[in-house]
Amino acid sequence: MALTLKAMEYFTTALRHGSIAKAAAELNIAASAVSSAIDQVEAEFDLTLVIRQRARGIKANAAGRDVARKCEHLLEDYQSLLLEGTALKQSQSGTLKIGYYAPIAPAFLPQVFDAFLSNTADATLELEECNNDDAQDGLLNGTYDAILFVAEGVRPSIEFDTLITAPPYCLLPKAHPLARFDVVTMAQIAKEPLVVLNRPVAASYYEGLFQSGTRQAPVVAYANSTEMVRSLVAAERGCAILNMLPLTNETYGGASVVARPISDTLPPLTLALGYDSTRPRRIVQDFAQACRDHFGKSGPTQCIISG
């Protein structure tokens, strides 16, 4: 027979009062429930722990006092655990682990954190850039509290909120002839050497935007970071197609690029937020709301091209 926390509480309360009736009154239960709990504790240890004195209440013997003392310590630890669990759920302190497959996340994540984390918040941020599959794996196995990822190809077990639908755009060197146009076409892009973002989901997506046989110029470079793609374009190695737009036109190399909408009807990519919304900690819940609020506003901070 398992010794329950409730039985230990009834047992220690009765010994503290020296009376089953007084314990029952404090606990707002029947006296028979207190008496049964005492019997349960004694049966569990196969010991007589309580001396019952007719008309004089109850009193613990030496063994009973020892068991009661240990039960009280255990109950105190249990209450402490409950309080710490409540604090963990409600607090903005602790570690927030974010995995992201969003190459321009540095353009918006600091603003998202500023929206809900005060300078005095005792929080540690652990941010890890990863590919789309690893982000989803990390959420499912508990590595990450939340993930930012591309929803195309999302796994059925992942719950997510759509943050932004990002249409493709053409990235060009500042002095490129196509930069003079307000919009460009896929037919124009097909004539230009192409720099491709070589990341899972992205590479096949960008290749798929061209109709079979329409591309007339080669892929001149594959790069697995957005900033390398931008720097190669700025250095006039070619043009590129991307979806999310940083807040600056300058590249790491100091040269500038320009972004132009594409007039063709093309499938976008969806930036999504994944997290367990069933019983999230407050810091996770606040992060999710800050992401929704950030991308719910219009303007350049949405990090998408306006056509």
XYZ file of N, CA, C and O in Angstrom, residues 190-268:
316
model
N 16.112 35.165 -65.443
C 16.625 33.937 -66.063
C 17.839 34.189 -66.933
O 18.628 33.273 -67.218
N 18.039 35.430 -67.361
C 19.185 35.770 -68.219
C 20.431 36.124 -67.401
O 21.496 36.362 -67.972
N 20.263 36.197 -66.065
C 21.355 36.663 -65.213
C 22.039 35.502 -64.481
O 21.378 34.552 -64.064
N 23.366 35.561 -64.320
C 24.040 34.575 -63.459
C 23.398 34.601 -62.071
O 23.064 35.671 -61.555
N 23.255 33.430 -61.476
C 22.480 33.320 -60.239
C 23.348 32.844 -59.079
O 24.145 31.916 -59.220
N 23.184 33.511 -57.953
C 23.769 33.058 -56.684
C 22.631 32.444 -55.875
O 21.605 33.097 -55.647
N 22.798 31.189 -55.454
C 21.704 30.451 -54.815
C 22.000 30.233 -53.334
O 23.114 29.829 -52.965
N 21.015 30.524 -52.497
C 21.105 30.186 -51.070
C 20.938 28.673 -50.939
O 19.863 28.134 -51.177
N 22.009 28.010 -50.579
C 22.039 26.545 -50.575
C 21.746 26.015 -49.171
O 22.623 25.532 -48.471
N 20.503 26.149 -48.762
C 20.042 25.631 -47.474
C 18.871 24.691 -47.722
O 18.179 24.810 -48.739
N 18.631 23.738 -46.797
C 17.477 22.860 -46.966
C 16.194 23.674 -47.153
O 16.017 24.717 -46.537
N 15.336 23.212 -48.007
C 14.088 23.872 -48.406
C 14.375 24.989 -49.408
O 13.782 25.051 -50.480
N 15.331 25.870 -49.079
C 15.550 27.067 -49.887
C 16.024 26.747 -51.296
O 15.466 27.247 -52.282
N 17.091 25.933 -51.444
C 17.686 25.706 -52.757
C 16.679 25.130 -53.744
O 16.540 25.616 -54.870
N 15.950 24.094 -53.320
C 14.965 23.483 -54.224
C 13.821 24.444 -54.504
O 13.260 24.460 -55.615
N 13.460 25.257 -53.511
C 12.400 26.245 -53.710
C 12.799 27.257 -54.786
O 12.036 27.543 -55.720
N 14.020 27.796 -54.709
C 14.452 28.812 -55.671
C 14.618 28.210 -57.071
O 14.261 28.839 -58.067
N 15.143 26.996 -57.133
C 15.257 26.337 -58.431
C 13.873 26.118 -59.040
O 13.675 26.259 -60.246
N 12.896 25.794 -58.195
C 11.548 25.505 -58.672
C 10.786 26.720 -59.171
O 9.739 26.577 -59.805
N 11.290 27.920 -58.880
C 10.612 29.126 -59.354
C 10.784 29.324 -60.865
O 9.985 30.015 -61.505
N 11.822 28.711 -61.414
C 12.056 28.818 -62.853
C 11.326 27.698 -63.568
O 11.411 26.532 -63.176
N 10.594 28.037 -64.610
C 9.980 27.015 -65.434
C 11.065 26.241 -66.161
O 12.129 26.771 -66.483
N 10.801 24.975 -66.388
C 11.800 24.097 -66.996
C 12.316 24.677 -68.313
O 11.543 25.041 -69.200
N 13.645 24.772 -68.390
C 14.276 25.212 -69.627
C 14.306 26.706 -69.855
O 14.802 27.160 -70.893
N 13.802 27.489 -68.898
C 13.737 28.938 -69.126
C 15.010 29.662 -68.704
O 15.276 30.771 -69.160
N 15.799 29.053 -67.812
C 16.967 29.768 -67.329
C 18.085 29.703 -68.360
O 18.464 28.621 -68.814
N 18.604 30.858 -68.700
C 19.590 30.949 -69.776
C 21.002 31.175 -69.264
O 21.961 31.079 -70.029
N 21.141 31.512 -68.004
C 22.462 31.759 -67.425
C 22.715 30.753 -66.300
O 21.767 30.236 -65.699
N 23.964 30.460 -65.988
C 24.262 29.419 -65.002
C 24.139 29.901 -63.555
O 24.071 31.097 -63.288
N 24.127 28.931 -62.656
C 24.329 29.232 -61.236
C 25.830 29.420 -61.050
O 26.627 28.529 -61.355
N 26.216 30.595 -60.588
C 27.650 30.892 -60.455
C 28.179 30.615 -59.057
O 29.388 30.510 -58.855
N 27.258 30.498 -58.082
C 27.714 30.222 -56.711
C 26.565 29.679 -55.881
O 25.408 30.090 -56.034
N 26.906 28.731 -55.022
C 25.991 28.264 -53.989
C 26.586 28.688 -52.648
O 27.770 28.438 -52.383
N 25.804 29.315 -51.815
C 26.289 29.754 -50.502
C 25.264 29.369 -49.452
O 24.057 29.480 -49.677
N 25.750 28.917 -48.290
C 24.796 28.440 -47.284
C 24.451 29.479 -46.223
O 23.866 29.153 -45.200
N 24.789 30.739 -46.471
C 24.334 31.800 -45.580
C 23.784 32.955 -46.406
O 24.297 33.252 -47.494
N 22.770 33.603 -45.896
C 22.167 34.732 -46.602
C 23.170 35.861 -46.783
O 23.211 36.507 -47.840
N 23.982 36.112 -45.776
C 24.921 37.223 -45.883
C 25.990 36.957 -46.937
O 26.448 37.879 -47.623
N 26.392 35.689 -47.109
C 27.342 35.384 -48.176
C 26.693 35.596 -49.539
O 27.320 36.121 -50.473
N 25.423 35.211 -49.674
C 24.695 35.455 -50.915
C 24.661 36.955 -51.199
O 24.959 37.407 -52.309
N 24.329 37.744 -50.202
C 24.227 39.189 -50.386
C 25.587 39.800 -50.744
O 25.690 40.694 -51.597
N 26.637 39.326 -50.101
C 27.967 39.866 -50.378
C 28.431 39.504 -51.784
O 29.070 40.319 -52.464
N 28.126 38.303 -52.242
C 28.489 37.907 -53.602
C 27.711 38.718 -54.635
O 28.263 39.107 -55.670
N 26.439 38.972 -54.345
C 25.641 39.807 -55.251
C 26.206 41.225 -55.279
O 26.365 41.829 -56.351
N 26.521 41.774 -54.118
C 27.084 43.129 -54.052
C 28.391 43.228 -54.824
O 28.716 44.275 -55.399
N 29.147 42.112 -54.851
C 30.420 42.071 -55.575
C 30.216 41.785 -57.059
O 31.192 41.554 -57.783
N 28.941 41.791 -57.500
C 28.577 41.644 -58.908
C 28.913 40.270 -59.478
O 29.187 40.119 -60.670
N 28.844 39.238 -58.593
C 29.021 37.882 -59.096
C 27.747 37.373 -59.769
O 27.780 36.424 -60.534
N 26.614 37.979 -59.471
C 25.347 37.568 -60.044
C 24.209 38.204 -59.276
O 24.427 39.082 -58.428
N 22.994 37.770 -59.562
C 21.844 38.212 -58.776
C 21.334 37.004 -57.983
O 21.841 35.885 -58.131
N 20.349 37.236 -57.141
C 19.818 36.151 -56.309
C 18.325 36.356 -56.100
O 17.794 37.457 -56.300
N 17.679 35.281 -55.709
C 16.272 35.356 -55.286
C 16.229 34.973 -53.815
O 16.755 33.928 -53.423
N 15.632 35.836 -53.017
C 15.467 35.590 -51.590
C 14.034 35.908 -51.200
O 13.237 36.364 -52.027
N 13.703 35.679 -49.916
C 12.339 35.962 -49.448
C 12.304 37.016 -48.348
O 11.555 37.977 -48.447
N 13.096 36.814 -47.310
C 13.066 37.772 -46.214
C 14.157 38.812 -46.411
O 15.248 38.524 -46.910
N 13.830 40.021 -45.997
C 14.633 41.188 -46.340
C 15.236 41.822 -45.085
O 14.504 42.223 -44.181
N 16.579 41.921 -45.004
C 17.180 42.624 -43.870
C 16.781 44.098 -43.862
O 16.243 44.624 -44.842
N 17.076 44.780 -42.788
C 16.697 46.185 -42.657
C 17.761 47.126 -43.216
O 17.610 48.343 -43.129
N 18.815 46.570 -43.787
C 19.874 47.399 -44.369
C 20.217 46.891 -45.759
O 20.084 45.688 -46.048
N 20.659 47.808 -46.625
C 21.105 47.439 -47.967
C 22.595 47.154 -48.021
O 23.098 46.671 -49.030
N 23.306 47.459 -46.953
C 24.748 47.236 -46.938
C 25.064 45.787 -46.602
O 24.342 45.139 -45.833
N 26.149 45.292 -47.157
C 26.595 43.933 -46.872
C 27.808 43.973 -45.958
O 28.358 45.044 -45.671
N 28.260 42.798 -45.521
C 29.448 42.738 -44.679
C 30.665 43.345 -45.376
O 31.561 43.895 -44.733
N 30.689 43.242 -46.709
C 31.827 43.769 -47.450
C 31.787 45.271 -47.650
O 32.722 45.850 -48.203
N 30.687 45.913 -47.221
C 30.588 47.359 -47.327
C 29.880 47.844 -48.572
O 29.453 48.999 -48.645
N 29.736 46.980 -49.585
C 29.008 47.355 -50.799
C 27.508 47.202 -50.560
O 27.072 46.548 -49.617
N 26.721 47.810 -51.446
C 25.262 47.804 -51.270
C 24.577 46.936 -52.313
O 25.101 46.701 -53.410
N 23.397 46.475 -51.962
C 22.536 45.720 -52.873
C 21.177 46.402 -52.899
O 20.849 47.221 -52.029
N 20.378 46.066 -53.904
C 19.005 46.562 -53.967
C 18.068 45.371 -54.155
O 18.435 44.366 -54.771
N 16.884 45.480 -53.606
C 15.876 44.428 -53.716
C 14.731 44.934 -54.584
O 14.267 46.067 -54.409
N 14.285 44.090 -55.499
C 13.182 44.454 -56.377
C 12.117 43.361 -56.357
O 12.440 42.171 -56.428
N 10.835 43.769 -56.271
C 9.755 42.777 -56.336
C 9.764 42.064 -57.685
O 10.235 42.607 -58.694
N 9.233 40.854 -57.705
C 9.096 40.081 -58.937
C 7.629 40.094 -59.330
O 6.751 39.776 -58.510
N 7.350 40.468 -60.561
C 5.957 40.659 -60.987
C 5.224 39.344 -61.226
O 3.984 39.295 -61.155
N 5.947 38.260 -61.480
C 5.299 36.971 -61.723
C 4.571 36.490 -60.459
O 4.958 36.815 -59.332
N 3.530 35.687 -60.656
C 2.831 35.067 -59.527
C 3.627 33.841 -59.087
O 3.709 32.844 -59.810
N 4.231 33.930 -57.918
C 5.129 32.882 -57.427
C 4.735 32.474 -56.012
O 4.206 33.285 -55.247
N 4.987 31.230 -55.646
C 4.656 30.786 -54.286
C 5.568 31.447 -53.263
O 6.783 31.546 -53.479
N 5.022 31.915 -52.159
C 5.854 32.516 -51.102
C 6.399 31.444 -50.174
O 6.081 30.253 -50.296
